[in-house]
Short mmCIF file of the C-alpha atoms (twelve columns), coordinates in Angstrom:
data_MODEL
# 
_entry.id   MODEL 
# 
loop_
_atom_site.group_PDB 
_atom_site.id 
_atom_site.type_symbol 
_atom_site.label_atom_id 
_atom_site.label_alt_id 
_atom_site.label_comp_id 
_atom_site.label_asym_id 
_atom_site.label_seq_id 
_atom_site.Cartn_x 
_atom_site.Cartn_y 
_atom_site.Cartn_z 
_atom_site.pdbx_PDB_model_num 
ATOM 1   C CA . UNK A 1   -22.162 9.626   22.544  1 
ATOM 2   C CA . UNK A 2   -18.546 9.818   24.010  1 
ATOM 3   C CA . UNK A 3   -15.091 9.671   23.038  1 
ATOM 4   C CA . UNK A 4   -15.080 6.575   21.817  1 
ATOM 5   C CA . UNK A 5   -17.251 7.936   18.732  1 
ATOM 6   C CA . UNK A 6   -14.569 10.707  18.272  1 
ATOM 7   C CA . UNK A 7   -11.667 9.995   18.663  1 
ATOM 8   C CA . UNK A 8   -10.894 7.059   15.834  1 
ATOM 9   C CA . UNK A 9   -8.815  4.277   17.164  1 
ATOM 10  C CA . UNK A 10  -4.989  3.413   16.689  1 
ATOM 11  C CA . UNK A 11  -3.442  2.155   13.584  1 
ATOM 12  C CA . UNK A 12  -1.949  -0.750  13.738  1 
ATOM 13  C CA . UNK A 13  0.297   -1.471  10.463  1 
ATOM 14  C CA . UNK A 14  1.830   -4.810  11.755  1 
ATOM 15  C CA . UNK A 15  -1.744  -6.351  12.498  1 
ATOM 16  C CA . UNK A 16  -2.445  -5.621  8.524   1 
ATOM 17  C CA . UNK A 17  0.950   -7.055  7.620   1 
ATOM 18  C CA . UNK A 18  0.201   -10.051 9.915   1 
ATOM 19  C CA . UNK A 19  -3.040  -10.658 7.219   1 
ATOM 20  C CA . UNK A 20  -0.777  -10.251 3.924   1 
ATOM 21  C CA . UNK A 21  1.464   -12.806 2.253   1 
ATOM 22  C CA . UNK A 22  3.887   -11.862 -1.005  1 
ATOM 23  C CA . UNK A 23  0.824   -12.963 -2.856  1 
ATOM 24  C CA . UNK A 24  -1.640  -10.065 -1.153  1 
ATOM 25  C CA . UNK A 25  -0.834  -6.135  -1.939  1 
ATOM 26  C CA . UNK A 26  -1.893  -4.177  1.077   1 
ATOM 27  C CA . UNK A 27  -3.615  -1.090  -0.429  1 
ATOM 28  C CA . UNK A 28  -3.871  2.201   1.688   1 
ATOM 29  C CA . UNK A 29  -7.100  4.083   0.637   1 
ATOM 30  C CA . UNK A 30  -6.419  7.739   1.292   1 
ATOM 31  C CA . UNK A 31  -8.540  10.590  2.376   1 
ATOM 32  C CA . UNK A 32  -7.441  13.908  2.380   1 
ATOM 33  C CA . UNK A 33  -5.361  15.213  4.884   1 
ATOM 34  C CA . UNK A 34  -4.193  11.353  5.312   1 
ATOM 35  C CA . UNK A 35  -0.620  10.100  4.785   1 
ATOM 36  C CA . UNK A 36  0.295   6.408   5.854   1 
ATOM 37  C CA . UNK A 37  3.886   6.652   4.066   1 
ATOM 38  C CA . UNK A 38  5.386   7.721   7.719   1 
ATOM 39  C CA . UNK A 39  4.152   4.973   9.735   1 
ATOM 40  C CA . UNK A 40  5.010   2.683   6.795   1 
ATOM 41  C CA . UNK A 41  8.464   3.956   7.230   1 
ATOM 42  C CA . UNK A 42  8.484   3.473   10.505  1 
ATOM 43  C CA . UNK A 43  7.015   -0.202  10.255  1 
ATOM 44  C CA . UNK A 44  9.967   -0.999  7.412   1 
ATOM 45  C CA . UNK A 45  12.588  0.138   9.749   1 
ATOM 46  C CA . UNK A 46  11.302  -1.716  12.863  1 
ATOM 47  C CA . UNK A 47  10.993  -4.746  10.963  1 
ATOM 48  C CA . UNK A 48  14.399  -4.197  9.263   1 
ATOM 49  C CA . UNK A 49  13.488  -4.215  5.940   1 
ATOM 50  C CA . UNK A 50  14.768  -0.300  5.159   1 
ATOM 51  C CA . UNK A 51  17.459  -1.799  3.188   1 
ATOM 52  C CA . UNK A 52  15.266  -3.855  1.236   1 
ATOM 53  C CA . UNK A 53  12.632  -1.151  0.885   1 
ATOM 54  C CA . UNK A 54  11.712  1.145   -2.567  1 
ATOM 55  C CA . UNK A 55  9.168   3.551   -3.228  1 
ATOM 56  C CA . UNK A 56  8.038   5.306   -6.102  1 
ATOM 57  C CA . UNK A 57  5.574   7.987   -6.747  1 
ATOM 58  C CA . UNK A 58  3.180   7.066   -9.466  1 
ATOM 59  C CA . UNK A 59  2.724   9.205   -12.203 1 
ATOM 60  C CA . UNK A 60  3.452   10.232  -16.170 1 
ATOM 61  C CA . UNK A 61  6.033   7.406   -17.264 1 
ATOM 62  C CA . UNK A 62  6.632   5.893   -13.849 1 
ATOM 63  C CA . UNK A 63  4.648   1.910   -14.808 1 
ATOM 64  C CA . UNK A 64  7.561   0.782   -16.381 1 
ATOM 65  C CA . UNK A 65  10.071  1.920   -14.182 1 
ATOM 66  C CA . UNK A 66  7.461   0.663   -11.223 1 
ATOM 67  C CA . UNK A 67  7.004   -2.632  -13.260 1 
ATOM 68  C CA . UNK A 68  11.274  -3.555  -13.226 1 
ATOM 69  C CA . UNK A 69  11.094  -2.503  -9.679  1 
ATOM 70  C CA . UNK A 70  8.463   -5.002  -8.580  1 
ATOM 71  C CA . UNK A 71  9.995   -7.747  -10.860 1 
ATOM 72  C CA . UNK A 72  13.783  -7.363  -9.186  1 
ATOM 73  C CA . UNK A 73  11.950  -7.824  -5.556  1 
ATOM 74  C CA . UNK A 74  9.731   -10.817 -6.530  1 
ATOM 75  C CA . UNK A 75  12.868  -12.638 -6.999  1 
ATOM 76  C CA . UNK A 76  15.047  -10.756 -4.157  1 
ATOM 77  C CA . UNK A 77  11.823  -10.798 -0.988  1 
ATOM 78  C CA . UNK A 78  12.184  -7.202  -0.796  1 
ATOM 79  C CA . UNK A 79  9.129   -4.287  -0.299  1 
ATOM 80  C CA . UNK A 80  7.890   -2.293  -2.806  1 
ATOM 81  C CA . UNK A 81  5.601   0.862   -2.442  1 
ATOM 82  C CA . UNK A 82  3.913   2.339   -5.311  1 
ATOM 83  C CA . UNK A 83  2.304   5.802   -4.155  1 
ATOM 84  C CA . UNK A 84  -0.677  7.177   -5.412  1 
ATOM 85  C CA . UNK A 85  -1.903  4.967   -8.014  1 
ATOM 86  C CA . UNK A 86  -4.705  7.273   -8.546  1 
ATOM 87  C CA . UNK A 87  -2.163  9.155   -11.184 1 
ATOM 88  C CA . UNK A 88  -1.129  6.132   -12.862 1 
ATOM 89  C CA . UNK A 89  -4.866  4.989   -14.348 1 
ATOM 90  C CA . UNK A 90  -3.634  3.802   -17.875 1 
ATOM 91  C CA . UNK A 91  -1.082  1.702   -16.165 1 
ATOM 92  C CA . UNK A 92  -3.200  0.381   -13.566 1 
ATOM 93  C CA . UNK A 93  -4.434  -3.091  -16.179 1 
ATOM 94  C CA . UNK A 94  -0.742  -3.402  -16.344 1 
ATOM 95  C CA . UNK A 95  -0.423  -4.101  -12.145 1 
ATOM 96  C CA . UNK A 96  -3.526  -6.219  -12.214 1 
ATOM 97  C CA . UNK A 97  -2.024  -8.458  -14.660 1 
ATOM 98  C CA . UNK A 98  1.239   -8.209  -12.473 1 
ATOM 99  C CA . UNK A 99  -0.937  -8.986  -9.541  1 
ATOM 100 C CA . UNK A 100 -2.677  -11.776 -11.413 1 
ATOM 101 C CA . UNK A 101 0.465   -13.683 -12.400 1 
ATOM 102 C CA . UNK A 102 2.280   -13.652 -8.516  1 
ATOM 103 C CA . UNK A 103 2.422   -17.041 -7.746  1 
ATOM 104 C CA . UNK A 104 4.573   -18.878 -5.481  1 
ATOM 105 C CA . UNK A 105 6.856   -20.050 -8.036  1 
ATOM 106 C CA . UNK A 106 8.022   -16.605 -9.458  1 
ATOM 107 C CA . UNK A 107 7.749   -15.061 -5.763  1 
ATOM 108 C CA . UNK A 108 9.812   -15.104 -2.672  1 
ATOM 109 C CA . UNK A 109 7.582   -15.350 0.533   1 
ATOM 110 C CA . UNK A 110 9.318   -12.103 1.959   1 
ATOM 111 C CA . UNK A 111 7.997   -10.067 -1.132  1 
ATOM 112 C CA . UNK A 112 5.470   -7.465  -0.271  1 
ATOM 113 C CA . UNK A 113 3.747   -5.274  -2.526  1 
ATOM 114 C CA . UNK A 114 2.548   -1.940  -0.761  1 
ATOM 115 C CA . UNK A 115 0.062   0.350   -2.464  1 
ATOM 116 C CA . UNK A 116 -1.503  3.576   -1.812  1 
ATOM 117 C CA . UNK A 117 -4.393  5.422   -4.076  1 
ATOM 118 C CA . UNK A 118 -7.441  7.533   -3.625  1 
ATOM 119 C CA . UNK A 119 -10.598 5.699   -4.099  1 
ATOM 120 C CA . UNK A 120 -10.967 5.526   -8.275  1 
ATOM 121 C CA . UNK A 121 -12.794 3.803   -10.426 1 
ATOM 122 C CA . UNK A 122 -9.687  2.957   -12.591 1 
ATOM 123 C CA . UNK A 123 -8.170  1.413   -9.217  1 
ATOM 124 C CA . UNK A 124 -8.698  -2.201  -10.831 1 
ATOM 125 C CA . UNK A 125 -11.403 -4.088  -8.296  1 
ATOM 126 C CA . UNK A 126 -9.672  -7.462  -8.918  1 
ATOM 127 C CA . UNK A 127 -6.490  -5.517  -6.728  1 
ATOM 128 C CA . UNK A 128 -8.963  -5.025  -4.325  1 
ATOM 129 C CA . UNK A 129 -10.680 -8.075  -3.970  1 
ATOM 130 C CA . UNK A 130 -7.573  -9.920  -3.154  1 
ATOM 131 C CA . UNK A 131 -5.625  -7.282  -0.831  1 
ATOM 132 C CA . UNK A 132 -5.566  -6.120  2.236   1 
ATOM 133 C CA . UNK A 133 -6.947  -2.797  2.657   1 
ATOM 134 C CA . UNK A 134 -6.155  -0.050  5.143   1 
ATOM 135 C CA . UNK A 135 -7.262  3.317   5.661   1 
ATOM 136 C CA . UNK A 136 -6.248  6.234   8.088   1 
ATOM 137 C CA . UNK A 137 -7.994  9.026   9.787   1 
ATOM 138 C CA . UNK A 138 -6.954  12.500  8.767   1 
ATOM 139 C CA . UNK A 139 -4.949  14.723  11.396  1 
ATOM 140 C CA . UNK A 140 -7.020  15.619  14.831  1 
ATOM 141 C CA . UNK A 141 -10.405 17.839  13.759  1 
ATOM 142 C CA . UNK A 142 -12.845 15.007  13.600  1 
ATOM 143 C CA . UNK A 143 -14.085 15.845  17.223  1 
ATOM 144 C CA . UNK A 144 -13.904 19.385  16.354  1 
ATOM 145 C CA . UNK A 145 -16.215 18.957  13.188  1 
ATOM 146 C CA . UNK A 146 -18.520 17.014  14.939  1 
ATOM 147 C CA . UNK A 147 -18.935 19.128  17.200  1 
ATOM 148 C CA . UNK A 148 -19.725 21.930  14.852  1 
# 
């Protein structure tokens, strides 16, 4: 079939920013072996945002600390990342209804709202419908699978 069947093409981060707005989350679906928080890093830094740039890990208590964080950078412009939203399932109404209510009014254009969860069916679709999403290849063993 060729290479171009194996060997999955680049990712481009700044093409999937170019398609968001402060209104749009961009979600990062994971797979295993996948992690898009380096080349997010990377992306924040070249655009010279790592000053205006917080992450937190998702997790046992983490929504309302998550919540404040998101509310402080509406108002500010800055980037928020909220990793693996997979662990936060109760809280996850509680970011669709933050979702729901940005608006241009209570949201500085520079805002961004990064995400990153395994597929789950408590991943609210409404987040879904209006992001944009982005997934990753896992590290180099595709071709040798395949080949198997």
């Amino acid at each position: 079939m060729g290479l171009p069947f194996v060997i999955p093409p680049s990712f481009d981060i700044s093409k999937a920013y170019a398609d968001s707005s402060c209104l749009t989350p961009l979600v990062f679906i994971l797979s295993t072996g996948s992690d898009p928080m380096g080349a997010l890093i990377k992306f924040v830094e070249n655009m010279n945002y790592l000053e205006r740039f917080e992450s937190i890990s998702m997790g046992q208590g983490q929504g309302p600390i998550a919540q404040r964080m998101i509310e402080r950078a509406q108002t500010e412009g800055s980037w928020i990342c909220l990793q693996n939203c997979h662990l936060a399932a109760s809280w996850m109404p509680n970011l669709e209804k933050i979702c729901e209510n940005l608006d241009h009014i209570n949201t500085v254009s520079s805002f961004r709202l990064w995400l990153t969860s395994y597929p789950s069916d408590r991943f609210p679709v409404s987040i879904l419908q209006d992001s944009v999403k982005m997934t990753t290849e896992p590290p180099m063993g595709l071709q040798n699978n395949i080949m198997r």
